[in-house]
Every structure is written in structure tokens, then in C-alpha cells.
């Protein structure tokens, strides 16, 4: 395994003169947080241990100081039958747009299962050696039996390819023909049970030490409406700490750039209608994106909130789902006589045509970014014997230290929930704070605004920060419920015109019930009444007109929740 290096922006040996504007901004965040310089020399003892699986911080205690690494967990290469780029093209793009970690998730396919995964691994090893400042994971886009797709990925190690190929062959719904999941299909129950069995198998591989770590995230959950609420809860419950969440916003964000793909195009390629395979309880509006975000996430009091209201973390992410990049001029190469994807497991390398080709996606890191909080001493020195850095990122994802943005809306976000008179740092995203009834709390939201134009050449400006609060009532009786009736926007802070780094201090009071709070915000360009009404969300994201969804003109950030456990509740 090649020695992992820190990202250039986090490495004290790299001169500021060698950094671009983004690197300088990120280094500035480290300095202001007291994370840059001497801390690197102290090793793992300098920072508290990473939280245990799913804990996201000690109950009522201190969270470590974090640096946020930017990544993308959903990327396709020539080893997917419907993509076209090489590893070198994608890794170079990720470096250009500031990614610290990336996951290659090739589609399940007979050619991939038989040949592609092993061939792909050789190129993964080469890419890791050539890009020592990036974490490059090998993963798989799993066709969930009876449902949609998932990202599955693991830490590097001697069994990483074997785990993925065994899993693909034994549990992939497409390869097994276990794809049906509609209410009228005879095999729905069997197929749904097989998905649960698959996740339990992955959990056992981690528990036994066969691999250091493995994580699963549901991809584009509402695109076809076939991921029912009861299935998502069953996946979460089958493997806590393995099945950790879902895409809050899908890839393909360039799908509705005006004049590009067509008059009916929608951001995310959410251009479908209910089918016989869809769960019938979703409204037709669930098949759209709202400010580029999936309906399950964008609806205050909707499906994501209904899962959080059970008191259990379920994270959100965003990514490129890179297949074919908007305005790109490359096309797939030509097959040699007699070759097919099933016989090779790999597409021919692409050829440059100098003419824009069809596409809906952005390069990794160009538009969609998932920020994961890690402790840099652990990143530098490794965690738990795993390859250096990789498990630190996976632990940060599992703990829920995650926020996401579109269009490079923010340079930084730090969230801490503290007791009113507490001098400590409290807990952060994904964490839990135990309090007494009536106790006064402060939600500290430190925002660092964008300091440079984004890849579109626009300097993003944050217009507002919304605080969303929901009661925690425990497990639901109806596992197909998709509403949390006690969740709503409780505060909307106008921050338009504010630049640099500033902290919002928002007072909260613990009532009789446990609760959670989460954050979102936008550039303020497009708002409307939220899906469940103005009393729940007066100024939320809205769908765009078909074919008129310029993503750069409607950008949002979302953050994972912080939970508050009220004693005696």
C-alpha cells in the first residue's frame, strides 16, 4: 500500500504559494480552528478517539475538532457499461475540483462480475500510487433486489475485490433476476428479504474482520419511486452502521440546463412517472427534484424527517453519478470485432471528437460536494490498523459528520450544539446531547462564505440559513409512513451580504420530548411554499420548469441532524 499523504491544503510542508484559491481557503479554515501546524506532529494522541459506530460523539460530552474532507461516493468509469471515462480522466478532474476522496461505483453486470472488477482493481492500485494525496475507493453500484441502486464500498485491503465480487454474484438483483418489487409481483417478498440478507452478510464481513470496513448508501431513492419507506427502514435496521443513509441529492444535476437535453428534462434525470413497480403511497410530485434535491430530503416533515423522528441517524450525501459530462467532447471508443461488454468487462477507451456530446453529469467535485468531518491526526496516522486515511473518512460518514453543498455555495460549515453555560465544544453533526427538561441550549453555526468563483465563474452568495426542528417519538407503528407531522422550520436567518467567517448563535430550549435539529440554506434565488404547506416550510426549495433548470442558479446546502435526548422523555 502506497503511503498516504495529507491533502496539499492540509500539509504544512506545502508552501501557501503552491496552493490555488480553494486550497488557501481550506487552509485558512484549519488555522482558525486551531488544527494547522503543531497538531500534526503530535500523532493520534492529540485528538480524541473517533466515535464508535453511529455514535457521532459522546452523549453529553466533547466532540473532536474536525477538518472536513470533500468527496464523491458515486462515480462511473469505462468499467460501467453506460459510462465512458478512464480512471486517469476522473481522478484528474477530482483533483482539479478539490476532491480529497472518491469512490468508483461500477454497475453490476455479468461482464463486470466475471472480468471487470479484477481488471478495475489493477487500475485502482495504479491510480492510488499516482495520486497519493487522494483517497480512491473501489466500490460497486448494487442493484438492490426489489428496489433501486446503492453504493457499496470498502476500505483497501487484500479482500476488497473478493468482497465486492462475491457480493455482486450472490446478492445483485439484476444478475439474479430479483428485480421485481411491485405490489402485484409474486416474488416481491422474497426479493425484499434477499436485500436484507445481503446487508446482514456485509455486516458479518466487517464484524469478522474479513474487511476493515464497508458502507452502503441508497442512490437516487425517489427517481423511480420503487424504494418504499418500509424497505428503507428494513435496510437501515438490518445492518446498523453499514447501511448509513441515502443520496439527499442525486447526480445528473446538469440534465435540465436550458437548451441542452430537451424541453422535458429535469435536474437529476428525475423524469419518470409512477409504474407498476413503484410504491403506490408516493404522490406524483415525489418523482421531481426540489432545488436539485430528492423529494425525500427536500420535503420538511417528509420521508427523511420521518426516519430521523424515530431517533436514529440516517445520513444524506450528494455526488456526481458521473457517466457523461455536460458539454464534454469525448465519445466511447469502438469495439474490436467480436467484443462486447459481457466478454471484456470494460468499454473501449474514449476518443475526443472536439464536438459536444450528450450528457447530464458534472465532473466529480465540479458541482456536488459531500463534506465529511475527520480528525486530522487520525487521518495522518491511520485508524485501527486500516489503510491510512480511508477508515477515517468512513468513520466520519458513519458518525454522520456530514454536510453537503451544490455549486460550491460555502467554503466551510461548523455546527456545535452546547448547553447555555457549557464552556465545552458540545456535539456536532450526527451527535447526541443528553439534557434536562427545560434546559437552555445554543446552536452555534459557523459559516465560511465562498471566497472564490465556482467552476461556473460565479461567486456564490449564501442568502439564508434555516433551522429545522422535529420531535423524536421512537419507532413508528406504520413502517410505510413518510411524514413527520411535528417537524418544521423554526427559524430562518437572513445572512445576505455577510462575507467571510461568522457564527450564528441560535437559542433553543429542551421541552418535554427529545428532538433533533438540522440545517439548510440557499443562494435565495428560488423559493416557494414547502410541499407540506407554509406552516411547515414557508420558503422551501421548489421544482423548476421542465427543461429550464440551470443548476448554478439554484444552489443549496444541507447538513445532517444533531439529536437532543431529554432525560425522562
Coordinates of C-alpha atoms in Angstrom, one line a residue:
X1 CA 0.0 0.0 0.0
X2 CA 1.4 3.4 -1.0
X3 CA 1.9 5.7 1.9
X4 CA -1.0 8.1 2.1
X5 CA -0.2 11.8 2.1
X6 CA -2.3 14.7 3.5
X7 CA -4.1 16.8 1.0
X8 CA -1.9 19.6 -0.1
X9 CA -4.0 22.3 1.7
X10 CA -3.6 20.4 5.0
X11 CA 0.1 19.6 4.7
X12 CA 2.4 22.1 6.5
X13 CA 5.3 21.1 4.2
X14 CA 3.4 22.6 1.2
X15 CA 4.0 26.3 0.7
X16 CA 1.0 28.6 0.5
X17 CA 2.4 29.8 -2.8
X18 CA 1.8 26.3 -4.2
X19 CA -1.9 26.3 -3.4
X20 CA -4.8 27.5 -5.5
X21 CA -7.5 29.8 -4.1
X22 CA -9.6 26.8 -2.9
X23 CA -6.6 25.3 -1.1
X24 CA -5.7 28.6 0.6
X25 CA -9.3 29.0 1.8
X26 CA -9.4 25.5 3.2
X27 CA -6.0 26.0 4.9
X28 CA -7.4 29.2 6.5
X29 CA -10.3 27.2 7.9
X30 CA -7.8 24.9 9.6
X31 CA -5.8 27.7 11.0
X32 CA -8.9 29.4 12.5
X33 CA -9.9 26.1 14.0
X34 CA -6.5 25.6 15.6
X35 CA -5.9 22.4 13.6
X36 CA -3.0 23.5 11.4
X37 CA 0.7 23.2 12.4
X38 CA 1.8 21.7 15.7
X39 CA -1.2 19.3 15.9
X40 CA 0.3 17.2 13.0
X41 CA 3.4 16.4 15.0
X42 CA 1.5 15.0 18.0
X43 CA 0.0 12.0 16.3
X44 CA -3.2 10.2 17.3
X45 CA -2.9 11.1 21.0
X46 CA -3.5 14.7 20.1
X47 CA -7.2 14.1 19.3
X48 CA -10.0 12.2 21.0
X49 CA -10.7 8.7 19.5
X50 CA -13.2 8.6 16.7
X51 CA -16.7 8.0 17.8
X52 CA -17.9 4.4 17.9
X53 CA -20.2 3.2 15.0
X54 CA -23.1 5.6 14.6
X55 CA -22.5 7.5 17.8
X56 CA -21.3 10.7 16.2
X57 CA -20.0 12.0 19.5
X58 CA -20.2 11.1 23.2
X59 CA -23.5 11.6 25.0
X60 CA -23.3 15.0 26.6
X61 CA -19.5 15.2 26.0
X62 CA -16.9 16.7 23.7
X63 CA -16.5 16.1 20.0
X64 CA -13.1 16.3 18.5
X65 CA -12.0 19.3 16.4
X66 CA -12.7 18.3 12.8
X67 CA -11.3 19.0 9.3
X68 CA -13.8 18.4 6.5
X69 CA -12.7 16.4 3.6
X70 CA -14.6 16.7 0.3
X71 CA -15.6 13.7 -1.6
X72 CA -17.9 11.9 -4.1
X73 CA -19.2 8.3 -3.5
X74 CA -20.8 7.7 -6.9
X75 CA -18.6 7.7 -10.0
X76 CA -18.6 5.5 -13.1
X77 CA -15.7 4.7 -15.5
X78 CA -15.1 2.6 -18.6
X79 CA -15.8 -0.4 -16.3
X80 CA -19.5 0.5 -16.3
X81 CA -21.5 -0.4 -19.4
X82 CA -23.1 3.0 -19.8
X83 CA -20.2 5.4 -18.9
X84 CA -17.1 6.4 -20.9
X85 CA -14.2 7.9 -18.9
X86 CA -10.9 6.4 -17.8
X87 CA -9.7 6.4 -14.2
X88 CA -7.0 8.9 -15.0
X89 CA -9.5 11.4 -16.5
X90 CA -11.8 11.1 -13.5
X91 CA -9.0 11.3 -10.9
X92 CA -7.6 14.3 -12.6
X93 CA -11.0 16.0 -12.7
X94 CA -11.5 15.2 -9.0
X95 CA -8.1 16.8 -8.2
X96 CA -9.0 19.9 -10.2
X97 CA -12.2 20.4 -8.3
X98 CA -10.7 19.8 -4.9
X99 CA -11.8 16.3 -4.0
X100 CA -10.0 14.5 -1.2
X101 CA -11.7 11.2 -1.6
X102 CA -13.7 9.4 -4.3
X103 CA -15.4 6.1 -4.8
X104 CA -15.6 4.3 -8.2
X105 CA -19.0 2.5 -8.2
X106 CA -19.3 0.5 -11.4
X107 CA -22.7 -1.0 -12.3
X108 CA -23.3 -4.7 -11.6
X109 CA -23.2 -6.6 -14.8
X110 CA -22.2 -10.1 -15.9
X111 CA -19.1 -8.7 -17.6
X112 CA -18.2 -6.7 -14.5
X113 CA -18.7 -9.7 -12.2
X114 CA -16.7 -12.1 -14.4
X115 CA -13.9 -9.8 -15.5
X116 CA -14.3 -6.2 -14.8
X117 CA -13.9 -6.0 -11.0
X118 CA -10.4 -7.6 -11.0
X119 CA -9.2 -5.6 -14.0
X120 CA -10.6 -2.5 -12.5
X121 CA -8.6 -3.1 -9.3
X122 CA -5.3 -3.0 -11.1
X123 CA -6.2 0.4 -12.3
X124 CA -7.4 1.4 -8.9
X125 CA -4.0 0.5 -7.4
X126 CA -2.2 2.5 -10.2
X127 CA -4.4 5.5 -9.5
X128 CA -3.7 5.3 -5.8
X129 CA 0.0 5.3 -6.4
X130 CA -0.2 8.2 -8.8
X131 CA -2.5 10.3 -6.6
X132 CA -1.1 9.8 -3.0
X133 CA -3.0 12.9 -1.8
X134 CA -6.4 11.4 -2.7
X135 CA -8.3 8.5 -1.2
X136 CA -9.5 6.3 -4.0
X137 CA -12.0 3.6 -3.0
X138 CA -13.2 0.7 -5.1
X139 CA -16.9 0.2 -4.8
X140 CA -20.0 -1.2 -6.6
X141 CA -23.4 0.2 -7.6
X142 CA -25.6 -2.6 -6.3
X143 CA -29.0 -3.2 -7.9
X144 CA -31.0 -3.8 -4.7
X145 CA -33.4 -6.7 -5.0
X146 CA -36.9 -5.3 -5.4
X147 CA -35.6 -1.7 -5.4
X148 CA -33.2 0.9 -6.8
X149 CA -29.4 1.2 -6.6
X150 CA -26.9 1.5 -3.7
X151 CA -23.3 2.5 -3.4
X152 CA -21.3 -0.3 -1.7
X153 CA -17.7 0.3 -0.8
X154 CA -14.9 -0.9 1.4
X155 CA -11.5 0.0 2.7
X156 CA -8.5 -1.0 0.7
X157 CA -7.0 -4.4 1.6
X158 CA -6.3 -7.9 0.4
X159 CA -10.0 -8.9 0.4
X160 CA -11.6 -5.7 -1.1
X161 CA -12.1 -7.2 -4.6
X162 CA -13.1 -10.5 -3.3
X163 CA -15.8 -9.0 -1.0
X164 CA -17.2 -6.9 -3.9
X165 CA -17.3 -9.7 -6.4
X166 CA -18.8 -12.3 -4.0
X167 CA -21.4 -9.7 -3.0
X168 CA -22.2 -8.9 -6.6
X169 CA -22.6 -12.5 -7.6
X170 CA -24.7 -13.6 -4.6
X171 CA -26.9 -10.6 -4.0
X172 CA -27.3 -8.4 -7.0
X173 CA -31.0 -8.1 -8.0
X174 CA -30.2 -7.5 -11.7
X175 CA -27.9 -10.6 -12.0
X176 CA -30.2 -12.8 -10.0
X177 CA -33.4 -11.6 -11.7
X178 CA -34.6 -10.5 -8.3
X179 CA -35.6 -7.0 -9.6
X180 CA -39.4 -7.1 -9.2
X181 CA -40.8 -5.4 -6.2
X182 CA -44.3 -4.1 -7.1
X183 CA -47.4 -4.7 -5.0
X184 CA -48.7 -7.2 -7.5
X185 CA -45.5 -9.2 -8.1
X186 CA -45.4 -12.7 -6.7
X187 CA -41.7 -12.5 -5.8
X188 CA -41.7 -9.1 -4.0
X189 CA -41.5 -10.6 -0.5
X190 CA -38.6 -12.9 -1.5
X191 CA -36.7 -10.2 -3.2
X192 CA -37.1 -7.7 -0.4
X193 CA -35.9 -10.4 2.0
X194 CA -32.9 -11.0 -0.1
X195 CA -31.9 -7.4 0.1
X196 CA -32.0 -7.6 3.9
X197 CA -29.9 -10.8 3.8
X198 CA -27.3 -9.1 1.6
X199 CA -26.8 -6.2 4.1
X200 CA -26.5 -8.7 7.0
X201 CA -23.8 -10.5 5.0
X202 CA -21.9 -7.3 4.6
X203 CA -22.1 -6.6 8.3
X204 CA -20.8 -10.0 9.1
X205 CA -17.7 -9.5 6.8
X206 CA -16.9 -6.4 8.8
X207 CA -17.6 -8.0 12.2
X208 CA -15.4 -11.0 11.4
X209 CA -12.5 -8.7 10.2
X210 CA -12.6 -10.0 6.7
X211 CA -12.5 -6.4 5.7
X212 CA -11.8 -3.4 7.9
X213 CA -14.9 -1.5 6.9
X214 CA -17.8 -1.4 4.5
X215 CA -20.6 1.1 4.0
X216 CA -23.8 1.3 1.9
X217 CA -25.8 4.3 0.8
X218 CA -29.0 4.3 -1.2
X219 CA -28.7 6.1 -4.6
X220 CA -31.4 8.4 -6.2
X221 CA -34.1 6.9 -3.9
X222 CA -37.1 8.7 -5.5
X223 CA -36.1 8.6 -9.1
X224 CA -38.4 5.7 -9.9
X225 CA -40.4 5.6 -6.7
X226 CA -39.5 2.0 -6.0
X227 CA -37.7 2.4 -2.7
X228 CA -40.6 2.2 -0.3
X229 CA -40.4 3.5 3.2
X230 CA -40.7 0.1 4.7
X231 CA -37.8 -1.2 2.6
X232 CA -35.6 1.8 3.6
X233 CA -36.3 1.1 7.2
X234 CA -35.7 -2.6 6.8
X235 CA -32.2 -1.9 5.2
X236 CA -31.3 0.5 8.0
X237 CA -32.4 -1.9 10.7
X238 CA -30.7 -5.0 9.1
X239 CA -27.2 -3.5 9.3
X240 CA -26.9 -0.5 11.6
X241 CA -23.6 1.2 10.9
X242 CA -23.4 -0.4 7.5
X243 CA -26.5 1.0 5.7
X244 CA -26.0 4.6 6.8
X245 CA -28.1 6.7 4.6
X246 CA -29.0 7.9 1.1
X247 CA -28.3 10.5 -1.6
X248 CA -30.1 13.6 -0.4
X249 CA -29.5 15.0 -3.9
X250 CA -28.8 12.8 -7.0
X251 CA -26.2 13.2 -9.6
X252 CA -27.0 14.3 -13.2
X253 CA -27.5 17.8 -12.0
X254 CA -26.8 19.2 -15.5
X255 CA -29.7 17.3 -17.0
X256 CA -32.0 20.4 -17.4
X257 CA -29.6 23.1 -18.4
X258 CA -31.7 25.2 -20.8
X259 CA -31.4 24.2 -24.4
X260 CA -29.2 21.2 -23.7
X261 CA -31.1 17.9 -23.4
X262 CA -34.7 18.9 -24.2
X263 CA -37.9 20.6 -23.1
X264 CA -38.9 17.9 -20.6
X265 CA -35.6 17.5 -18.8
X266 CA -35.4 17.6 -15.0
X267 CA -32.4 18.0 -12.7
X268 CA -31.1 14.6 -11.6
X269 CA -32.9 13.0 -14.6
X270 CA -35.9 12.7 -12.4
X271 CA -38.2 12.4 -15.4
X272 CA -40.3 9.4 -14.5
X273 CA -43.9 8.6 -13.6
X274 CA -45.3 6.0 -11.2
X275 CA -45.2 2.5 -12.6
X276 CA -46.4 -0.9 -11.6
X277 CA -43.1 -1.3 -9.7
X278 CA -43.5 1.9 -7.7
X279 CA -44.7 2.1 -4.2
X280 CA -48.3 3.4 -4.5
X281 CA -48.2 5.6 -1.4
X282 CA -45.9 8.2 -3.0
X283 CA -47.6 11.3 -4.6
X284 CA -46.7 12.1 -8.2
X285 CA -44.7 15.1 -7.1
X286 CA -42.3 12.8 -5.3
X287 CA -40.7 11.9 -8.7
X288 CA -39.3 15.5 -9.1
X289 CA -36.3 17.2 -7.6
X290 CA -36.6 20.4 -5.4
X291 CA -33.7 22.8 -5.7
X292 CA -31.9 19.8 -7.2
X293 CA -32.6 17.7 -4.0
X294 CA -34.6 14.5 -3.8
X295 CA -38.2 14.9 -2.6
X296 CA -37.5 12.6 0.4
X297 CA -34.9 15.0 1.7
X298 CA -36.2 18.4 0.4
X299 CA -39.7 17.9 2.0
X300 CA -39.6 19.3 5.5
X301 CA -41.6 16.8 7.5
X302 CA -41.2 14.2 4.7
X303 CA -39.5 10.8 4.4
X304 CA -36.1 11.7 5.7
X305 CA -37.6 13.5 8.7
X306 CA -39.9 10.6 9.4
X307 CA -36.9 8.4 9.8
X308 CA -35.0 10.9 11.9
X309 CA -38.0 11.3 14.1
X310 CA -37.5 7.7 15.2
X311 CA -34.4 8.9 16.9
X312 CA -31.9 7.2 14.7
X313 CA -29.3 8.7 12.4
X314 CA -29.8 8.3 8.7
X315 CA -27.3 10.4 6.7
X316 CA -27.6 12.2 3.4
X317 CA -25.0 12.8 0.7
X318 CA -24.6 14.2 -2.8
X319 CA -22.4 13.3 -5.7
X320 CA -21.9 13.5 -9.4
X321 CA -23.0 10.0 -10.5
X322 CA -20.6 10.8 -13.3
X323 CA -21.3 8.9 -16.6
X324 CA -21.3 11.5 -19.3
X325 CA -20.3 15.1 -18.6
X326 CA -22.3 18.1 -19.9
X327 CA -20.6 19.8 -22.9
X328 CA -17.8 17.2 -22.9
X329 CA -16.4 16.3 -26.4
X330 CA -15.4 12.7 -25.8
X331 CA -17.2 9.6 -27.1
X332 CA -16.9 5.9 -26.5
X333 CA -14.2 4.2 -28.5
X334 CA -15.1 1.5 -31.0
X335 CA -15.3 -2.2 -30.1
X336 CA -12.9 -4.7 -31.7
X337 CA -14.7 -7.4 -33.8
X338 CA -16.4 -9.9 -31.6
X339 CA -16.0 -8.0 -28.4
X340 CA -18.9 -7.0 -26.1
X341 CA -19.0 -5.7 -22.5
X342 CA -20.1 -9.1 -21.3
X343 CA -17.0 -10.6 -22.8
X344 CA -14.5 -8.0 -21.6
X345 CA -15.9 -6.3 -18.6
X346 CA -14.7 -2.9 -19.9
X347 CA -15.6 -0.4 -22.6
X348 CA -13.0 0.8 -25.1
X349 CA -11.2 3.9 -24.0
X350 CA -12.9 7.2 -25.1
X351 CA -11.9 9.2 -28.2
X352 CA -12.0 13.0 -28.4
X353 CA -14.3 14.4 -31.1
X354 CA -13.9 18.1 -30.5
X355 CA -17.7 18.3 -30.7
X356 CA -20.0 18.5 -27.6
X357 CA -21.6 15.1 -26.8
X358 CA -24.8 14.2 -25.0
X359 CA -24.5 14.2 -21.2
X360 CA -26.3 15.2 -17.9
X361 CA -23.5 15.0 -15.3
X362 CA -20.8 17.2 -13.9
X363 CA -17.2 16.1 -13.2
X364 CA -16.6 14.8 -9.6
X365 CA -16.4 17.8 -7.3
X366 CA -17.4 20.3 -10.0
X367 CA -20.9 20.9 -8.7
X368 CA -21.9 18.4 -6.0
X369 CA -19.8 18.0 -2.8
X370 CA -20.1 15.9 0.3
X371 CA -18.1 17.2 3.2
X372 CA -17.0 14.6 5.9
X373 CA -15.5 15.6 9.3
X374 CA -12.4 13.7 10.3
X375 CA -9.7 14.3 13.0
X376 CA -6.5 15.0 11.0
X377 CA -4.1 13.2 13.4
X378 CA -6.1 10.1 12.8
X379 CA -6.1 10.8 9.1
X380 CA -2.4 11.2 9.1
X381 CA -1.6 8.2 11.2
X382 CA -4.3 5.8 10.3
X383 CA -7.2 4.4 12.4
X384 CA -7.5 0.9 13.9
X385 CA -4.9 -0.7 11.6
X386 CA -6.8 0.2 8.4
X387 CA -5.0 1.8 5.5
X388 CA -4.1 5.3 6.4
X389 CA -6.9 7.8 5.9
X390 CA -9.5 5.6 4.4
X391 CA -11.1 4.3 7.5
X392 CA -11.1 7.8 9.0
X393 CA -13.3 9.0 6.2
X394 CA -15.6 6.0 6.6
X395 CA -15.8 6.6 10.3
X396 CA -16.7 10.2 9.7
X397 CA -19.5 9.1 7.4
X398 CA -20.8 6.5 9.8
X399 CA -20.8 9.1 12.7
X400 CA -22.8 11.4 10.5
X401 CA -20.3 14.3 10.5
X402 CA -21.6 15.3 7.1
X403 CA -22.8 18.4 5.3
X404 CA -23.3 18.9 1.5
X405 CA -23.5 21.8 -0.9
X406 CA -24.1 22.5 -4.6
X407 CA -22.3 25.0 -6.7
X408 CA -19.5 25.4 -4.1
X409 CA -22.0 27.5 -2.1
X410 CA -19.9 27.5 1.0
X411 CA -16.2 27.2 1.9
X412 CA -16.9 25.8 5.3
X413 CA -19.6 25.0 7.9
X414 CA -19.1 24.0 11.6
X415 CA -22.1 23.1 13.8
X416 CA -22.0 22.7 17.6
X417 CA -24.8 22.3 20.0
X418 CA -24.0 23.3 23.5
X419 CA -25.6 23.9 26.9
X420 CA -26.2 27.5 27.6
X421 CA -23.5 27.7 30.3
X422 CA -21.2 25.0 28.9
X423 CA -17.7 26.1 28.1
X424 CA -17.0 22.9 26.1
X425 CA -17.5 22.3 22.4
X426 CA -20.7 20.3 22.8
X427 CA -21.7 17.9 20.0
X428 CA -21.6 18.3 16.2
X429 CA -23.4 16.9 13.2
X430 CA -24.6 13.3 13.8
X431 CA -24.1 13.7 17.5
X432 CA -26.3 13.4 20.6
X433 CA -26.6 15.7 23.6
X434 CA -28.3 14.5 26.8
X435 CA -30.1 17.3 28.6
X436 CA -32.7 18.0 31.2
X437 CA -36.3 19.2 30.6
X438 CA -36.3 23.0 30.2
X439 CA -32.6 23.3 29.8
X440 CA -31.3 26.2 27.7
X441 CA -29.2 25.3 24.7
X442 CA -27.3 27.2 22.0
X443 CA -26.9 26.1 18.4
X444 CA -23.6 27.6 17.1
X445 CA -23.4 27.7 13.4
X446 CA -20.1 28.9 12.0
X447 CA -20.3 29.7 8.3
X448 CA -17.4 30.5 6.0
X449 CA -18.7 32.0 2.8
X450 CA -17.3 31.2 -0.6
X451 CA -14.1 33.1 -1.2
X452 CA -13.6 32.4 -4.9
X453 CA -15.7 32.0 -8.1
X454 CA -17.1 28.5 -8.5
X455 CA -16.3 26.4 -11.6
X456 CA -19.1 28.3 -13.5
X457 CA -17.2 31.6 -12.8
X458 CA -19.9 32.8 -10.3
X459 CA -19.0 33.9 -6.7
X460 CA -21.7 32.1 -4.7
X461 CA -23.6 34.1 -2.0
X462 CA -25.5 32.5 0.8
X463 CA -28.8 34.3 1.5
X464 CA -30.3 32.4 4.4
X465 CA -29.8 29.7 7.0
X466 CA -32.9 27.7 8.1
X467 CA -33.2 25.7 11.3
X468 CA -35.5 22.7 11.1
X469 CA -36.6 21.0 14.4
X470 CA -38.5 17.8 14.8
X471 CA -39.8 15.8 17.8
X472 CA -38.3 12.3 18.4
X473 CA -41.1 9.8 19.1
X474 CA -39.3 6.5 18.6
X475 CA -40.1 3.6 16.2
X476 CA -43.2 4.1 14.0
X477 CA -46.1 1.7 14.1
X478 CA -46.6 2.0 10.4
X479 CA -43.3 1.4 8.7
X480 CA -44.6 2.8 5.4
X481 CA -45.2 6.2 6.9
X482 CA -43.4 9.0 5.1
X483 CA -44.4 12.0 7.2
X484 CA -43.1 13.6 10.5
X485 CA -46.0 15.8 11.5
X486 CA -44.1 17.6 14.3
X487 CA -41.1 18.7 12.1
X488 CA -41.0 22.3 10.8
X489 CA -38.8 25.2 10.0
X490 CA -38.5 27.1 13.3
X491 CA -36.1 29.9 12.3
X492 CA -34.9 31.4 9.0
X493 CA -31.9 33.7 9.4
X494 CA -31.2 36.3 6.7
X495 CA -27.5 36.3 6.1
X496 CA -27.5 38.0 2.7
X497 CA -24.5 40.4 2.3
X498 CA -22.4 38.7 5.0
X499 CA -18.9 37.7 3.9
X500 CA -16.0 35.8 5.5
X501 CA -16.5 33.7 8.6
X502 CA -19.2 34.4 11.1
X503 CA -21.1 32.5 13.8
X504 CA -24.9 32.4 14.3
X505 CA -25.9 31.7 17.9
X506 CA -29.4 30.3 17.9
X507 CA -31.1 29.7 21.3
X508 CA -33.1 26.5 21.8
X509 CA -35.0 25.1 24.8
X510 CA -35.4 21.5 25.6
X511 CA -39.1 20.7 26.1
X512 CA -40.8 17.5 27.3
X513 CA -39.7 15.5 24.3
X514 CA -36.4 14.5 22.7
X515 CA -35.8 16.2 19.4
X516 CA -33.4 16.9 16.6
X517 CA -32.3 19.9 14.7
X518 CA -30.9 20.2 11.2
X519 CA -29.8 23.0 8.9
X520 CA -30.2 24.0 5.3
X521 CA -29.7 27.2 3.3
X522 CA -29.5 28.6 -0.2
X523 CA -28.5 31.3 -2.5
X524 CA -32.1 32.7 -2.2
X525 CA -32.8 32.6 -6.0
X526 CA -35.7 30.2 -6.0
X527 CA -38.2 29.6 -3.1
X528 CA -41.8 28.7 -2.6
X529 CA -44.1 27.1 -0.1
X530 CA -42.8 23.7 1.0
X531 CA -44.5 20.5 0.0
X532 CA -46.4 20.1 3.3
X533 CA -47.5 23.8 3.5
X534 CA -46.4 27.2 4.7
X535 CA -46.9 26.4 8.3
X536 CA -44.3 23.7 8.0
X537 CA -41.9 25.3 5.5
X538 CA -42.8 28.8 4.3
X539 CA -39.8 29.3 1.9
X540 CA -38.5 26.0 0.8
X541 CA -37.0 24.6 -2.4
X542 CA -39.3 24.1 -5.4
X543 CA -39.3 22.2 -8.7
X544 CA -38.1 24.0 -11.8
X545 CA -40.0 24.2 -15.1
X546 CA -39.2 21.2 -17.4
X547 CA -36.1 22.0 -19.5
X548 CA -35.3 25.1 -17.5
X549 CA -33.3 24.0 -14.5
X550 CA -30.0 25.9 -14.6
X551 CA -28.3 24.2 -11.5
X552 CA -25.9 27.1 -10.9
X553 CA -28.8 29.5 -10.4
X554 CA -30.5 27.5 -7.6
X555 CA -27.9 26.1 -5.1
X556 CA -28.5 24.8 -1.5
X557 CA -26.6 23.3 1.4
X558 CA -28.0 20.7 3.8
X559 CA -26.5 19.4 7.0
X560 CA -27.1 16.2 9.0
X561 CA -29.0 16.4 12.2
X562 CA -27.9 16.8 15.8
X563 CA -30.0 14.8 18.3
X564 CA -31.1 16.0 21.8
X565 CA -32.1 13.3 24.2
X566 CA -34.2 14.7 27.0
X567 CA -33.8 12.9 30.3
X568 CA -37.0 11.0 31.2
X569 CA -38.6 11.5 27.8

